[in-house]
Amino acid sequence: MTKLRQLEEISRLLDPDAAQRQALLNQVIAYADQYLANLAAAPVYTAQPDNGRALYDSPFTEEGISLNRALALLQKNVDSTGLNTGSGRYLGYIPGGGLFHSALGDYLAAITNRYAGLFFGCPGAVRMENMLLRWMADIVGYPNTAAGHLSSGGSIANLTAIVTARDACGIEGEKIGRAVVYVTEHVHHCIGKALHVAGLKNSIQRIVPVDAGYRMDPQALEQAIIADKKAGLHPWLVIASAGTTNTGAVDPLADIGHLAQIHNLWYHIDGAYGGFFALCPEGQAVLQGLHLSDSVVLDPHKTLFLPYGSGAVVVKDRRKLYASFSANAAYLESALEDVEELSPAELSPELSRHFRGLRLWLPLKLLGIAPFRAALSEKILLARYFYEHIKQIDGFEVGPYPDLSIVTYRYLPKKGNPDQFNQRLMQAIQSDGRIFISPTRVNGNFVLRTAVVGYRTHLDDINIALEVLSQTAARLAGNGA
Ligand SMILES: *Cc1c(COP(=O)(O)O)cnc(C)c1O
């Protein structure tokens, strides 16, 4: 009994009382407020020689440290190194967000720790997530046969869709070697990983040619399918991108959908970056045909501006998703009996999981859909504005007119190697720190990309980006660099 009481005294440290909680919260709120107050002026990329290594100098010990000291470690070693993805001037890769209202949802989800894996565990949490997925299915234009899963991100969501497609099409054993998947060279690299994880590494990946806007050429797709069939192969899956990460190009979704129907292929659309643009009229116009797919991936941590850790997969025929991921376990029998709502555990590889729905439900309920639609329209118009203006700056050459919110371009120096010049330009801009852009290769050329996705990115930020690009390029060109 003495031992128990001693242990209890120490283990109760895990459960702070109201006064302690208040003190901790005040410090965390002050830290977050300071972070947000500094965000507008803070550099968007910080290269620190130490790279946060000093974290190792503070090992885990039996006794804890004060929150102030922990926050100081966080500030120095985590929050001041690398990319500042929440900044409005972060225009690299696919910018993230991190809505304040989502943070409140996450706080509550962590405090209440509702069990969102099974309907029995928390019917309300599962209904909330299913309701969000139905909302997404509506955005895509799926009928009410659809179901999905809120995942940790787009990569896992794509994997979930590919496993579902594989099982639905019976691609196993001997069939794998003859099975053909159609993609373009601009498909996200997580698709290759997903095929590998799904045991389809030895299937054939056909790279379909693209048009001048880097969109899949549907005629070339059909020719490839016909040729493969003639050769005794088994075309079974076509993957279109509703916005490639590389250039933001939207494949011709409707044309591909019709071909998939005619040739009996599973049609998957990776809309991790671009799918939610269907919420705004400008996006809707280029995303026609989303509803023709069998499965789709959307990333709320991209184009709904949520903090990282939020992807989604929606499958048109929920039975297919269920067939791949439902499982029985003796110890869960009673928990799986109720079929009023399908549970995340039956529709994904996960069992216990973060209650992800709350970080999306709360901002949607508190703010309404309108600010999301407006922000998405704004991103598309800002990308068009950037495109029109960078084109006019002496020396810059632009890629295709943006389908959504990514613009590619490069500077063509009067003399010297353009790739080397643009690499130097890139580095000079990153060390300047006012804006962050990332590069890519298109047709073998080193090009720069401006991805307008952050919800804090507005007209003033784009004007700063144009100014930084124009000044830096002129300086490097003038130096004869
Ligand atoms: C970002 C992205 C992914 C991967 O999503 P994560 O959430 O980073 O795992 C997949 N496809 C496309 C088109 C993307 O832009």
Short mmCIF file of C-alpha atoms and ligand atoms in Angstrom, two decimals:
data_model
loop_
_atom_site.label_atom_id
_atom_site.label_comp_id
_atom_site.label_asym_id
_atom_site.label_seq_id
_atom_site.Cartn_x
_atom_site.Cartn_y
_atom_site.Cartn_z
CA MET A 1 0.00 0.00 0.00
CA THR A 2 2.85 2.38 0.76
CA LYS A 3 4.41 1.61 -2.57
CA LEU A 4 1.11 2.28 -4.34
CA ARG A 5 0.71 5.62 -2.62
CA GLN A 6 4.25 6.61 -3.55
CA LEU A 7 3.72 5.66 -7.16
CA GLU A 8 0.42 7.48 -7.19
CA GLU A 9 2.02 10.66 -5.99
CA ILE A 10 4.51 10.63 -8.84
CA SER A 11 2.11 9.44 -11.54
CA ARG A 12 -0.34 12.20 -10.61
CA LEU A 13 2.13 14.60 -12.18
CA LEU A 14 0.58 13.40 -15.46
CA ASP A 15 -2.69 15.04 -14.49
CA PRO A 16 -2.23 18.76 -13.68
CA ASP A 17 -4.94 20.50 -11.66
CA ALA A 18 -6.96 23.49 -12.82
CA ALA A 19 -4.51 26.11 -11.56
CA GLN A 20 -1.53 24.32 -13.10
CA ARG A 21 -3.38 23.93 -16.40
CA GLN A 22 -4.20 27.61 -16.45
CA ALA A 23 -0.59 28.56 -15.88
CA LEU A 24 0.60 26.22 -18.65
CA LEU A 25 -2.08 27.41 -21.06
CA ASN A 26 -1.18 31.04 -20.47
CA GLN A 27 2.42 30.36 -21.42
CA VAL A 28 1.48 28.37 -24.52
CA ILE A 29 -0.98 31.03 -25.63
CA ALA A 30 1.65 33.73 -25.12
CA TYR A 31 4.14 31.73 -27.18
CA ALA A 32 1.63 31.17 -30.00
CA ASP A 33 0.59 34.84 -29.97
CA GLN A 34 4.20 35.93 -30.19
CA TYR A 35 4.76 33.55 -33.08
CA LEU A 36 1.76 34.91 -34.97
CA ALA A 37 2.67 38.52 -34.21
CA ASN A 38 6.16 37.98 -35.68
CA LEU A 39 5.00 35.98 -38.67
CA ALA A 40 4.47 38.88 -41.07
CA ALA A 41 8.03 40.17 -40.57
CA ALA A 42 9.86 36.89 -39.96
CA PRO A 43 12.09 35.41 -42.68
CA VAL A 44 10.30 32.71 -44.61
CA TYR A 45 13.35 30.47 -44.64
CA THR A 46 16.07 30.31 -42.00
CA ALA A 47 19.23 28.33 -42.53
CA GLN A 48 20.91 27.87 -39.14
CA PRO A 49 24.31 26.24 -39.04
CA ASP A 50 23.28 24.32 -35.92
CA ASN A 51 20.05 22.98 -37.53
CA GLY A 52 18.46 22.42 -34.15
CA ARG A 53 21.19 20.07 -33.01
CA ALA A 54 21.21 21.63 -29.54
CA LEU A 55 18.05 19.62 -28.82
CA TYR A 56 20.37 16.69 -28.20
CA ASP A 57 22.08 18.69 -25.44
CA SER A 58 18.87 18.50 -23.49
CA PRO A 59 18.28 14.76 -23.07
CA PHE A 60 15.25 13.20 -21.40
CA THR A 61 15.75 12.92 -17.67
CA GLU A 62 13.80 11.61 -14.68
CA GLU A 63 12.84 15.12 -13.60
CA GLY A 64 11.11 17.47 -15.98
CA ILE A 65 11.99 21.04 -16.91
CA SER A 66 9.80 24.13 -16.77
CA LEU A 67 7.51 24.95 -19.69
CA ASN A 68 9.42 28.17 -20.19
CA ARG A 69 12.63 26.26 -20.71
CA ALA A 70 10.91 23.78 -23.01
CA LEU A 71 9.42 26.62 -25.06
CA ALA A 72 12.84 28.24 -25.30
CA LEU A 73 14.20 24.98 -26.74
CA LEU A 74 11.30 24.83 -29.17
CA GLN A 75 11.76 28.43 -30.20
CA LYS A 76 15.47 28.15 -30.82
CA ASN A 77 15.75 24.68 -32.29
CA VAL A 78 12.48 24.07 -34.08
CA ASP A 79 10.54 27.22 -34.78
CA SER A 80 13.54 29.20 -36.06
CA THR A 81 14.95 26.62 -38.44
CA GLY A 82 13.99 25.71 -41.98
CA LEU A 83 10.81 26.72 -43.76
CA ASN A 84 8.22 29.01 -42.28
CA THR A 85 5.29 27.40 -44.08
CA GLY A 86 2.66 29.53 -42.36
CA SER A 87 4.06 32.74 -43.87
CA GLY A 88 2.15 34.47 -46.65
CA ARG A 89 5.44 34.79 -48.51
CA TYR A 90 6.03 31.03 -48.51
CA LEU A 91 5.46 30.07 -52.15
CA GLY A 92 7.50 26.87 -52.41
CA TYR A 93 6.54 23.22 -52.99
CA ILE A 94 2.85 23.15 -52.01
CA PRO A 95 2.44 25.64 -49.17
CA GLY A 96 0.72 24.52 -46.00
CA GLY A 97 -1.58 26.44 -43.77
CA GLY A 98 -2.38 25.82 -40.13
CA LEU A 99 -5.72 27.45 -39.37
CA PHE A 100 -6.06 28.85 -35.86
CA HIS A 101 -9.53 27.33 -35.57
CA SER A 102 -8.05 23.91 -36.41
CA ALA A 103 -5.60 24.32 -33.54
CA LEU A 104 -8.58 24.76 -31.21
CA GLY A 105 -10.15 21.61 -32.65
CA ASP A 106 -6.90 19.69 -32.13
CA TYR A 107 -6.67 20.94 -28.58
CA LEU A 108 -10.15 19.67 -27.82
CA ALA A 109 -9.56 16.39 -29.67
CA ALA A 110 -6.44 15.78 -27.59
CA ILE A 111 -8.13 16.72 -24.32
CA THR A 112 -11.26 14.63 -24.79
CA ASN A 113 -9.38 11.92 -26.70
CA ARG A 114 -12.58 10.55 -28.21
CA TYR A 115 -12.04 7.23 -29.94
CA ALA A 116 -12.62 8.02 -33.61
CA GLY A 117 -11.68 4.62 -35.01
CA LEU A 118 -14.94 2.78 -34.37
CA PHE A 119 -18.57 3.87 -34.30
CA PHE A 120 -19.09 2.10 -31.00
CA GLY A 121 -16.15 3.98 -29.47
CA CYS A 122 -17.54 7.39 -30.27
CA PRO A 123 -20.57 7.47 -32.57
CA GLY A 124 -20.51 11.26 -32.77
CA ALA A 125 -16.85 11.44 -33.82
CA VAL A 126 -17.40 8.85 -36.55
CA ARG A 127 -20.56 10.60 -37.77
CA MET A 128 -18.68 13.91 -37.83
CA GLU A 129 -15.92 12.43 -39.98
CA ASN A 130 -18.37 10.65 -42.27
CA MET A 131 -20.28 13.91 -42.65
CA LEU A 132 -17.07 15.68 -43.70
CA LEU A 133 -16.34 12.92 -46.19
CA ARG A 134 -19.87 13.18 -47.60
CA TRP A 135 -19.30 16.91 -47.97
CA MET A 136 -16.13 16.12 -49.93
CA ALA A 137 -17.97 13.52 -52.00
CA ASP A 138 -20.49 16.25 -52.89
CA ILE A 139 -17.70 18.61 -53.92
CA VAL A 140 -16.38 15.91 -56.24
CA GLY A 141 -19.88 15.11 -57.50
CA TYR A 142 -20.06 11.50 -56.27
CA PRO A 143 -23.44 9.87 -55.53
CA ASN A 144 -24.34 8.84 -51.97
CA THR A 145 -22.81 5.40 -52.50
CA ALA A 146 -19.44 7.00 -51.72
CA ALA A 147 -17.42 6.68 -48.54
CA GLY A 148 -13.94 7.62 -47.54
CA HIS A 149 -11.36 8.10 -44.89
CA LEU A 150 -9.65 11.10 -43.33
CA SER A 151 -6.00 10.10 -43.51
CA SER A 152 -2.76 11.64 -42.33
CA GLY A 153 -2.05 13.03 -45.79
CA GLY A 154 -2.18 12.59 -49.52
CA SER A 155 0.43 9.85 -49.74
CA ILE A 156 -1.45 7.49 -47.44
CA ALA A 157 -4.74 8.47 -49.09
CA ASN A 158 -3.33 7.57 -52.52
CA LEU A 159 -2.03 4.27 -51.13
CA THR A 160 -5.49 3.50 -49.74
CA ALA A 161 -7.08 4.21 -53.13
CA ILE A 162 -4.54 2.10 -55.01
CA VAL A 163 -5.00 -0.88 -52.69
CA THR A 164 -8.78 -0.55 -53.14
CA ALA A 165 -8.39 -0.42 -56.93
CA ARG A 166 -6.00 -3.37 -56.90
CA ASP A 167 -8.44 -5.54 -54.95
CA ALA A 168 -11.49 -4.40 -56.92
CA CYS A 169 -9.73 -5.27 -60.19
CA GLY A 170 -8.27 -8.51 -58.87
CA ILE A 171 -4.66 -7.60 -59.62
CA GLU A 172 -2.73 -10.30 -57.81
CA GLY A 173 -0.25 -13.12 -58.35
CA GLU A 174 0.57 -13.83 -61.98
CA LYS A 175 -1.58 -10.92 -63.16
CA ILE A 176 0.71 -8.30 -61.66
CA GLY A 177 3.41 -8.64 -64.32
CA ARG A 178 0.93 -7.97 -67.13
CA ALA A 179 -1.03 -5.24 -65.34
CA VAL A 180 -0.56 -1.73 -66.79
CA VAL A 181 -1.00 1.56 -64.90
CA TYR A 182 -1.20 4.80 -66.90
CA VAL A 183 0.27 8.02 -65.50
CA THR A 184 2.19 11.02 -66.80
CA GLU A 185 5.75 11.97 -65.92
CA HIS A 186 4.26 14.68 -63.69
CA VAL A 187 2.35 12.29 -61.42
CA HIS A 188 3.32 12.73 -57.75
CA HIS A 189 6.15 10.44 -56.64
CA CYS A 190 3.97 9.04 -53.84
CA ILE A 191 2.10 7.07 -56.53
CA GLY A 192 5.25 5.09 -57.32
CA LYS A 193 5.75 4.49 -53.60
CA ALA A 194 2.12 3.43 -53.21
CA LEU A 195 2.37 0.93 -56.08
CA HIS A 196 5.49 -0.44 -54.44
CA VAL A 197 3.88 -0.76 -51.00
CA ALA A 198 0.79 -2.29 -52.59
CA GLY A 199 2.96 -5.07 -54.01
CA LEU A 200 2.63 -3.76 -57.56
CA LYS A 201 6.24 -2.78 -58.10
CA ASN A 202 6.52 -5.30 -60.93
CA SER A 203 3.45 -4.08 -62.76
CA ILE A 204 3.97 -1.92 -65.83
CA GLN A 205 3.85 1.87 -65.43
CA ARG A 206 3.11 3.48 -68.78
CA ILE A 207 4.17 7.13 -68.99
CA VAL A 208 1.59 8.79 -71.22
CA PRO A 209 2.83 11.83 -73.18
CA VAL A 210 1.60 15.30 -72.19
CA ASP A 211 0.50 18.32 -74.21
CA ALA A 212 2.19 21.74 -74.19
CA GLY A 213 0.50 22.50 -70.86
CA TYR A 214 1.89 19.28 -69.28
CA ARG A 215 -1.55 17.65 -69.23
CA MET A 216 -2.07 13.99 -70.15
CA ASP A 217 -2.79 13.60 -73.85
CA PRO A 218 -6.00 11.51 -74.01
CA GLN A 219 -5.36 10.36 -77.58
CA ALA A 220 -1.96 9.06 -76.58
CA LEU A 221 -3.60 7.37 -73.59
CA GLU A 222 -6.12 5.57 -75.80
CA GLN A 223 -3.43 4.49 -78.26
CA ALA A 224 -1.35 3.10 -75.42
CA ILE A 225 -4.31 1.20 -73.96
CA ILE A 226 -5.17 -0.32 -77.35
CA ALA A 227 -1.54 -1.25 -78.06
CA ASP A 228 -1.16 -2.82 -74.62
CA LYS A 229 -4.34 -4.86 -75.04
CA LYS A 230 -3.11 -6.08 -78.42
CA ALA A 231 0.16 -7.10 -76.81
CA GLY A 232 -1.76 -9.28 -74.36
CA LEU A 233 -1.26 -6.95 -71.40
CA HIS A 234 -3.94 -5.93 -68.92
CA PRO A 235 -4.65 -2.19 -68.69
CA TRP A 236 -6.43 -1.72 -65.34
CA LEU A 237 -5.71 1.66 -63.78
CA VAL A 238 -5.35 5.24 -65.00
CA ILE A 239 -4.25 7.95 -62.60
CA ALA A 240 -4.97 11.56 -63.47
CA SER A 241 -3.74 14.56 -61.53
CA ALA A 242 -6.21 17.28 -60.62
CA GLY A 243 -3.35 19.69 -60.37
CA THR A 244 0.17 18.29 -60.61
CA THR A 245 2.56 19.33 -57.89
CA ASN A 246 5.16 20.22 -60.48
CA THR A 247 3.32 22.76 -62.64
CA GLY A 248 -0.25 22.75 -61.35
CA ALA A 249 -1.51 21.24 -64.61
CA VAL A 250 -4.93 19.60 -64.54
CA ASP A 251 -5.17 16.54 -66.76
CA PRO A 252 -8.25 16.45 -69.03
CA LEU A 253 -10.37 14.76 -66.38
CA ALA A 254 -13.54 14.25 -68.42
CA ASP A 255 -11.76 12.84 -71.49
CA ILE A 256 -9.75 10.43 -69.35
CA GLY A 257 -12.94 9.45 -67.52
CA HIS A 258 -14.66 8.50 -70.75
CA LEU A 259 -11.69 6.43 -71.88
CA ALA A 260 -11.55 4.67 -68.52
CA GLN A 261 -15.22 3.78 -68.91
CA ILE A 262 -14.86 2.51 -72.50
CA HIS A 263 -11.79 0.42 -71.69
CA ASN A 264 -12.95 -0.68 -68.26
CA LEU A 265 -10.12 0.81 -66.20
CA TRP A 266 -10.28 1.95 -62.59
CA TYR A 267 -10.05 5.74 -62.72
CA HIS A 268 -8.20 7.39 -59.85
CA ILE A 269 -7.72 11.13 -59.54
CA ASP A 270 -4.98 12.57 -57.36
CA GLY A 271 -6.44 15.90 -56.30
CA ALA A 272 -4.20 16.28 -53.25
CA TYR A 273 -3.12 19.71 -54.35
CA GLY A 274 -5.95 20.85 -56.58
CA GLY A 275 -9.17 18.97 -55.78
CA PHE A 276 -10.62 21.51 -53.37
CA PHE A 277 -10.41 24.24 -56.01
CA ALA A 278 -13.72 22.73 -57.15
CA LEU A 279 -15.20 24.85 -54.33
CA CYS A 280 -14.65 28.05 -56.34
CA PRO A 281 -15.97 28.93 -59.81
CA GLU A 282 -12.53 29.43 -61.38
CA GLY A 283 -11.45 25.99 -60.18
CA GLN A 284 -14.77 24.35 -61.00
CA ALA A 285 -14.29 25.43 -64.63
CA VAL A 286 -11.04 23.48 -65.02
CA LEU A 287 -11.97 20.51 -62.82
CA GLN A 288 -14.90 19.27 -64.91
CA GLY A 289 -15.02 15.49 -64.81
CA LEU A 290 -13.96 14.82 -61.21
CA HIS A 291 -17.20 12.88 -60.73
CA LEU A 292 -16.25 10.34 -63.41
CA SER A 293 -13.49 8.88 -61.26
CA ASP A 294 -13.78 5.79 -59.08
CA SER A 295 -11.62 7.24 -56.34
CA VAL A 296 -10.17 10.61 -55.50
CA VAL A 297 -7.64 12.03 -53.08
CA LEU A 298 -7.95 15.49 -51.53
CA ASP A 299 -5.58 17.12 -49.05
CA PRO A 300 -7.26 19.40 -46.51
CA HIS A 301 -3.77 20.31 -45.25
CA LYS A 302 -3.12 21.87 -48.64
CA THR A 303 -6.11 23.56 -50.18
CA LEU A 304 -8.32 23.76 -47.10
CA PHE A 305 -5.36 25.30 -45.23
CA LEU A 306 -5.43 22.83 -42.30
CA PRO A 307 -2.33 21.99 -40.28
CA TYR A 308 -0.32 19.04 -41.59
CA GLY A 309 -1.73 15.61 -40.92
CA SER A 310 -4.95 15.88 -42.94
CA GLY A 311 -5.55 14.02 -46.18
CA ALA A 312 -8.66 12.34 -47.50
CA VAL A 313 -9.58 9.54 -49.86
CA VAL A 314 -13.10 9.11 -51.21
CA VAL A 315 -14.21 6.02 -53.15
CA LYS A 316 -17.35 6.19 -55.27
CA ASP A 317 -18.52 2.68 -54.40
CA ARG A 318 -18.00 2.34 -50.67
CA ARG A 319 -18.27 -1.46 -50.86
CA LYS A 320 -14.93 -1.53 -52.67
CA LEU A 321 -13.22 0.41 -49.89
CA TYR A 322 -14.90 -1.73 -47.26
CA ALA A 323 -13.90 -4.93 -49.08
CA SER A 324 -10.23 -3.95 -48.90
CA PHE A 325 -10.05 -2.72 -45.32
CA SER A 326 -12.68 -4.31 -43.13
CA ALA A 327 -11.38 -7.00 -40.85
CA ASN A 328 -12.62 -8.95 -37.92
CA ALA A 329 -10.93 -9.40 -34.63
CA ALA A 330 -12.37 -11.45 -31.81
CA TYR A 331 -11.78 -8.71 -29.26
CA LEU A 332 -13.61 -6.16 -31.43
CA GLU A 333 -16.63 -8.28 -32.25
CA SER A 334 -19.14 -6.38 -30.17
CA ALA A 335 -17.63 -3.08 -31.29
CA LEU A 336 -18.17 -3.91 -34.97
CA GLU A 337 -21.76 -5.09 -34.70
CA ASP A 338 -23.42 -1.73 -35.18
CA VAL A 339 -23.51 -0.86 -38.88
CA GLU A 340 -25.44 2.39 -38.62
CA GLU A 341 -22.31 4.16 -39.87
CA LEU A 342 -19.20 2.69 -41.42
CA SER A 343 -16.17 3.22 -39.19
CA PRO A 344 -12.73 4.53 -40.19
CA ALA A 345 -11.29 1.22 -38.96
CA GLU A 346 -13.30 -0.61 -41.64
CA LEU A 347 -12.34 1.78 -44.41
CA SER A 348 -8.62 2.25 -43.90
CA PRO A 349 -5.50 0.49 -42.68
CA GLU A 350 -5.75 2.35 -39.35
CA LEU A 351 -7.43 1.33 -36.11
CA SER A 352 -6.69 3.78 -33.29
CA ARG A 353 -6.14 7.16 -34.81
CA HIS A 354 -6.21 10.88 -34.29
CA PHE A 355 -9.71 12.33 -34.22
CA ARG A 356 -8.90 14.29 -37.37
CA GLY A 357 -12.41 15.40 -38.11
CA LEU A 358 -12.60 18.01 -35.39
CA ARG A 359 -9.80 20.16 -36.84
CA LEU A 360 -11.84 20.49 -40.04
CA TRP A 361 -15.37 20.47 -38.65
CA LEU A 362 -14.70 23.31 -36.23
CA PRO A 363 -13.35 25.85 -38.77
CA LEU A 364 -16.05 24.90 -41.29
CA LYS A 365 -18.77 25.42 -38.68
CA LEU A 366 -17.32 28.60 -37.19
CA LEU A 367 -16.30 30.34 -40.39
CA GLY A 368 -18.71 28.84 -42.90
CA ILE A 369 -17.66 27.72 -46.38
CA ALA A 370 -17.56 31.23 -47.89
CA PRO A 371 -14.05 32.23 -46.67
CA PHE A 372 -12.65 28.97 -48.08
CA ARG A 373 -14.24 29.57 -51.48
CA ALA A 374 -13.01 33.17 -51.46
CA ALA A 375 -9.48 32.17 -50.49
CA LEU A 376 -9.36 29.56 -53.26
CA SER A 377 -10.60 32.04 -55.89
CA GLU A 378 -8.08 34.53 -54.55
CA LYS A 379 -5.21 32.02 -54.96
CA ILE A 380 -6.13 31.35 -58.60
CA LEU A 381 -6.43 35.06 -59.40
CA LEU A 382 -3.13 35.80 -57.62
CA ALA A 383 -1.38 33.12 -59.68
CA ARG A 384 -2.79 34.66 -62.87
CA TYR A 385 -1.67 38.11 -61.69
CA PHE A 386 1.81 36.77 -60.94
CA TYR A 387 1.93 35.12 -64.37
CA GLU A 388 0.94 38.33 -66.21
CA HIS A 389 3.48 40.40 -64.30
CA ILE A 390 6.51 38.10 -64.26
CA LYS A 391 6.04 37.73 -68.02
CA GLN A 392 6.54 41.46 -68.41
CA ILE A 393 9.73 41.66 -66.38
CA ASP A 394 12.69 41.90 -68.71
CA GLY A 395 14.48 38.58 -69.11
CA PHE A 396 11.83 36.26 -67.67
CA GLU A 397 10.25 33.48 -69.69
CA VAL A 398 7.02 31.91 -68.44
CA GLY A 399 5.68 28.36 -68.71
CA PRO A 400 2.02 27.68 -69.56
CA TYR A 401 -0.82 29.87 -68.28
CA PRO A 402 -1.69 28.43 -64.84
CA ASP A 403 -4.60 25.96 -64.74
CA LEU A 404 -4.84 26.54 -60.98
CA SER A 405 -2.38 28.38 -58.73
CA ILE A 406 1.14 27.32 -59.72
CA VAL A 407 3.27 29.31 -62.17
CA THR A 408 6.55 28.09 -63.69
CA TYR A 409 9.12 30.46 -65.16
CA ARG A 410 12.83 31.08 -65.51
CA TYR A 411 15.20 33.91 -66.27
CA LEU A 412 17.00 33.76 -69.61
CA PRO A 413 20.38 35.47 -69.21
CA LYS A 414 21.84 37.17 -72.30
CA LYS A 415 24.85 34.93 -72.05
CA GLY A 416 25.78 31.84 -70.09
CA ASN A 417 23.95 28.69 -69.11
CA PRO A 418 20.29 29.32 -68.13
CA ASP A 419 20.18 26.36 -65.71
CA GLN A 420 23.20 27.63 -63.81
CA PHE A 421 21.86 31.18 -63.75
CA ASN A 422 18.48 30.08 -62.38
CA GLN A 423 20.14 27.89 -59.76
CA ARG A 424 22.07 30.94 -58.58
CA LEU A 425 18.92 33.04 -58.71
CA MET A 426 17.13 30.44 -56.61
CA GLN A 427 19.89 30.40 -54.00
CA ALA A 428 20.09 34.18 -53.86
CA ILE A 429 16.34 34.38 -53.27
CA GLN A 430 16.39 31.72 -50.58
CA SER A 431 19.18 33.47 -48.68
CA ASP A 432 17.41 36.84 -49.07
CA GLY A 433 14.62 35.23 -47.00
CA ARG A 434 11.80 37.62 -47.89
CA ILE A 435 10.09 35.04 -50.09
CA PHE A 436 10.51 31.31 -50.52
CA ILE A 437 10.12 29.64 -53.91
CA SER A 438 11.27 26.17 -54.94
CA PRO A 439 12.56 24.90 -58.27
CA THR A 440 11.68 21.99 -60.48
CA ARG A 441 12.71 20.50 -63.79
CA VAL A 442 10.44 20.70 -66.79
CA ASN A 443 11.57 19.18 -70.09
CA GLY A 444 15.02 18.89 -68.59
CA ASN A 445 15.25 22.61 -67.79
CA PHE A 446 15.76 24.01 -64.31
CA VAL A 447 12.76 26.27 -63.74
CA LEU A 448 11.35 28.24 -60.83
CA ARG A 449 7.87 27.72 -59.42
CA THR A 450 5.58 30.03 -57.52
CA ALA A 451 2.85 28.07 -55.76
CA VAL A 452 0.09 30.27 -54.38
CA VAL A 453 -1.67 28.11 -51.81
CA GLY A 454 -1.18 29.65 -48.36
CA TYR A 455 -4.26 31.33 -46.92
CA ARG A 456 -2.10 34.21 -45.69
CA THR A 457 -0.81 34.92 -49.21
CA HIS A 458 -2.42 38.09 -50.57
CA LEU A 459 -1.72 40.69 -53.23
CA ASP A 460 0.98 42.49 -51.21
CA ASP A 461 2.94 39.25 -50.83
CA ILE A 462 2.79 38.56 -54.56
CA ASN A 463 4.00 42.09 -55.26
CA ILE A 464 6.93 41.51 -52.90
CA ALA A 465 7.68 38.25 -54.71
CA LEU A 466 7.70 40.04 -58.08
CA GLU A 467 9.95 42.75 -56.68
CA VAL A 468 12.41 40.28 -55.11
CA LEU A 469 12.57 38.24 -58.33
CA SER A 470 13.05 41.24 -60.57
CA GLN A 471 15.69 42.89 -58.34
CA THR A 472 17.64 39.71 -57.70
CA ALA A 473 17.66 38.64 -61.35
CA ALA A 474 18.77 42.11 -62.47
CA ARG A 475 21.52 42.15 -59.85
CA LEU A 476 22.86 38.72 -60.84
CA ALA A 477 22.60 39.50 -64.55
CA GLY A 478 24.28 42.88 -64.06
CA ASN A 479 27.12 41.25 -62.19
CA GLY A 480 27.72 39.21 -65.29
CA ALA A 481 27.05 36.21 -63.08
C1 LIG B 1 1.27 16.81 -51.85
C2 LIG B 1 0.82 15.87 -52.87
C3 LIG B 1 0.78 14.50 -52.60
C4 LIG B 1 1.29 13.91 -51.31
O1 LIG B 1 0.52 14.33 -50.26
P1 LIG B 1 1.09 14.40 -48.76
O2 LIG B 1 -0.06 14.97 -48.02
O3 LIG B 1 2.28 15.30 -48.81
O4 LIG B 1 1.43 13.02 -48.36
C5 LIG B 1 0.26 13.67 -53.56
N1 LIG B 1 -0.16 14.16 -54.74
C6 LIG B 1 -0.11 15.47 -55.05
C7 LIG B 1 -0.62 15.94 -56.38
C8 LIG B 1 0.38 16.37 -54.12
O5 LIG B 1 0.44 17.67 -54.42
#
